[in-house]
Amino acid sequence: SEVDITSFSASSGSCSNTPGTQTITCNLGNMSDGANRTVTINGTVKVNVADATVIFNDAQVSSATADPDNSD
């Protein structure tokens, strides 16, 4: 990994990290129609990463409840 995660937080609910990985898991709680949550993850690029290196990130969202309108 080219980045060290330095902090993480959610506007509601809680987040934790899996030790030894770059995985952050957030439980954002129940959300009503039209609600939103913000998850912020801060990191620092490691000093040995070459200039102009492209760094990618990935996010996944899941719910036990199906969204009746995937267009929103």
PDB file of C-alpha atoms in Angstrom:
ATOM      1  CA  SER A   1       0.000   0.000   0.000  1.00  0.00           C
ATOM      2  CA  GLU A   2       1.193   3.501  -0.855  1.00  0.00           C
ATOM      3  CA  VAL A   3      -0.795   5.235   1.897  1.00  0.00           C
ATOM      4  CA  ASP A   4      -0.904   5.067   5.691  1.00  0.00           C
ATOM      5  CA  ILE A   5      -4.392   5.706   7.078  1.00  0.00           C
ATOM      6  CA  THR A   6      -4.090   8.405   9.739  1.00  0.00           C
ATOM      7  CA  SER A   7      -7.708   8.870  10.844  1.00  0.00           C
ATOM      8  CA  PHE A   8     -11.284   7.961   9.992  1.00  0.00           C
ATOM      9  CA  SER A   9     -14.743   9.005  11.157  1.00  0.00           C
ATOM     10  CA  ALA A  10     -18.418   8.923  10.240  1.00  0.00           C
ATOM     11  CA  SER A  11     -21.028  11.659  10.614  1.00  0.00           C
ATOM     12  CA  SER A  12     -23.214   9.112  12.417  1.00  0.00           C
ATOM     13  CA  GLY A  13     -22.538   5.643  13.741  1.00  0.00           C
ATOM     14  CA  SER A  14     -19.056   4.264  14.256  1.00  0.00           C
ATOM     15  CA  CYS A  15     -16.009   3.102  12.304  1.00  0.00           C
ATOM     16  CA  SER A  16     -13.187   0.705  13.110  1.00  0.00           C
ATOM     17  CA  ASN A  17     -10.169  -0.670  11.314  1.00  0.00           C
ATOM     18  CA  THR A  18      -8.976  -4.224  10.871  1.00  0.00           C
ATOM     19  CA  PRO A  19      -5.472  -4.361  12.408  1.00  0.00           C
ATOM     20  CA  GLY A  20      -2.721  -4.980   9.873  1.00  0.00           C
ATOM     21  CA  THR A  21      -4.909  -4.048   6.898  1.00  0.00           C
ATOM     22  CA  GLN A  22      -6.127  -0.939   5.100  1.00  0.00           C
ATOM     23  CA  THR A  23      -9.763  -1.962   5.749  1.00  0.00           C
ATOM     24  CA  ILE A  24     -12.086   0.482   7.521  1.00  0.00           C
ATOM     25  CA  THR A  25     -15.586  -0.764   8.406  1.00  0.00           C
ATOM     26  CA  CYS A  26     -18.336   1.688   9.370  1.00  0.00           C
ATOM     27  CA  ASN A  27     -21.731   0.892  10.857  1.00  0.00           C
ATOM     28  CA  LEU A  28     -23.854   3.900   9.953  1.00  0.00           C
ATOM     29  CA  GLY A  29     -27.057   2.758  11.631  1.00  0.00           C
ATOM     30  CA  ASN A  30     -30.585   2.958  10.288  1.00  0.00           C
ATOM     31  CA  MET A  31     -31.248   5.586   7.646  1.00  0.00           C
ATOM     32  CA  SER A  32     -34.631   7.008   6.698  1.00  0.00           C
ATOM     33  CA  ASP A  33     -35.633   7.917   3.137  1.00  0.00           C
ATOM     34  CA  GLY A  34     -33.487  10.750   1.813  1.00  0.00           C
ATOM     35  CA  ALA A  35     -30.948  10.494   4.651  1.00  0.00           C
ATOM     36  CA  ASN A  36     -27.228  10.635   4.041  1.00  0.00           C
ATOM     37  CA  ARG A  37     -24.047   9.898   5.949  1.00  0.00           C
ATOM     38  CA  THR A  38     -20.479  11.068   5.401  1.00  0.00           C
ATOM     39  CA  VAL A  39     -17.455   8.857   5.995  1.00  0.00           C
ATOM     40  CA  THR A  40     -14.071  10.609   6.052  1.00  0.00           C
ATOM     41  CA  ILE A  41     -10.802   8.697   5.751  1.00  0.00           C
ATOM     42  CA  ASN A  42      -7.512  10.608   5.904  1.00  0.00           C
ATOM     43  CA  GLY A  43      -4.162   9.227   4.897  1.00  0.00           C
ATOM     44  CA  THR A  44      -0.555  10.141   4.192  1.00  0.00           C
ATOM     45  CA  VAL A  45       1.349   9.002   1.136  1.00  0.00           C
ATOM     46  CA  LYS A  46       4.415   7.012   2.184  1.00  0.00           C
ATOM     47  CA  VAL A  47       7.776   8.711   1.616  1.00  0.00           C
ATOM     48  CA  ASN A  48       9.073   5.924  -0.649  1.00  0.00           C
ATOM     49  CA  VAL A  49       6.276   6.389  -3.223  1.00  0.00           C
ATOM     50  CA  ALA A  50       7.616   7.797  -6.490  1.00  0.00           C
ATOM     51  CA  ASP A  51       6.393  11.164  -7.756  1.00  0.00           C
ATOM     52  CA  ALA A  52       3.458  10.930 -10.213  1.00  0.00           C
ATOM     53  CA  THR A  53       2.389   7.523  -8.852  1.00  0.00           C
ATOM     54  CA  VAL A  54      -1.330   7.026  -9.413  1.00  0.00           C
ATOM     55  CA  ILE A  55      -3.042   5.865  -6.229  1.00  0.00           C
ATOM     56  CA  PHE A  56      -6.456   4.225  -6.348  1.00  0.00           C
ATOM     57  CA  ASN A  57      -8.998   3.721  -3.589  1.00  0.00           C
ATOM     58  CA  ASP A  58     -12.067   1.529  -3.336  1.00  0.00           C
ATOM     59  CA  ALA A  59     -15.326   1.820  -1.429  1.00  0.00           C
ATOM     60  CA  GLN A  60     -18.149  -0.650  -0.983  1.00  0.00           C
ATOM     61  CA  VAL A  61     -21.589  -0.125   0.545  1.00  0.00           C
ATOM     62  CA  SER A  62     -24.021  -2.781   1.681  1.00  0.00           C
ATOM     63  CA  SER A  63     -27.285  -3.055   3.563  1.00  0.00           C
ATOM     64  CA  ALA A  64     -29.431  -5.822   4.976  1.00  0.00           C
ATOM     65  CA  THR A  65     -32.430  -3.920   3.540  1.00  0.00           C
ATOM     66  CA  ALA A  66     -32.941  -3.675  -0.205  1.00  0.00           C
ATOM     67  CA  ASP A  67     -33.212  -0.186  -1.726  1.00  0.00           C
ATOM     68  CA  PRO A  68     -36.566   0.029  -3.535  1.00  0.00           C
ATOM     69  CA  ASP A  69     -35.215   2.782  -5.844  1.00  0.00           C
ATOM     70  CA  ASN A  70     -31.646   2.220  -7.059  1.00  0.00           C
ATOM     71  CA  SER A  71     -31.805   5.381  -9.201  1.00  0.00           C
ATOM     72  CA  ASP A  72     -31.420   7.738  -6.211  1.00  0.00           C
TER      73      ASP A  72
END
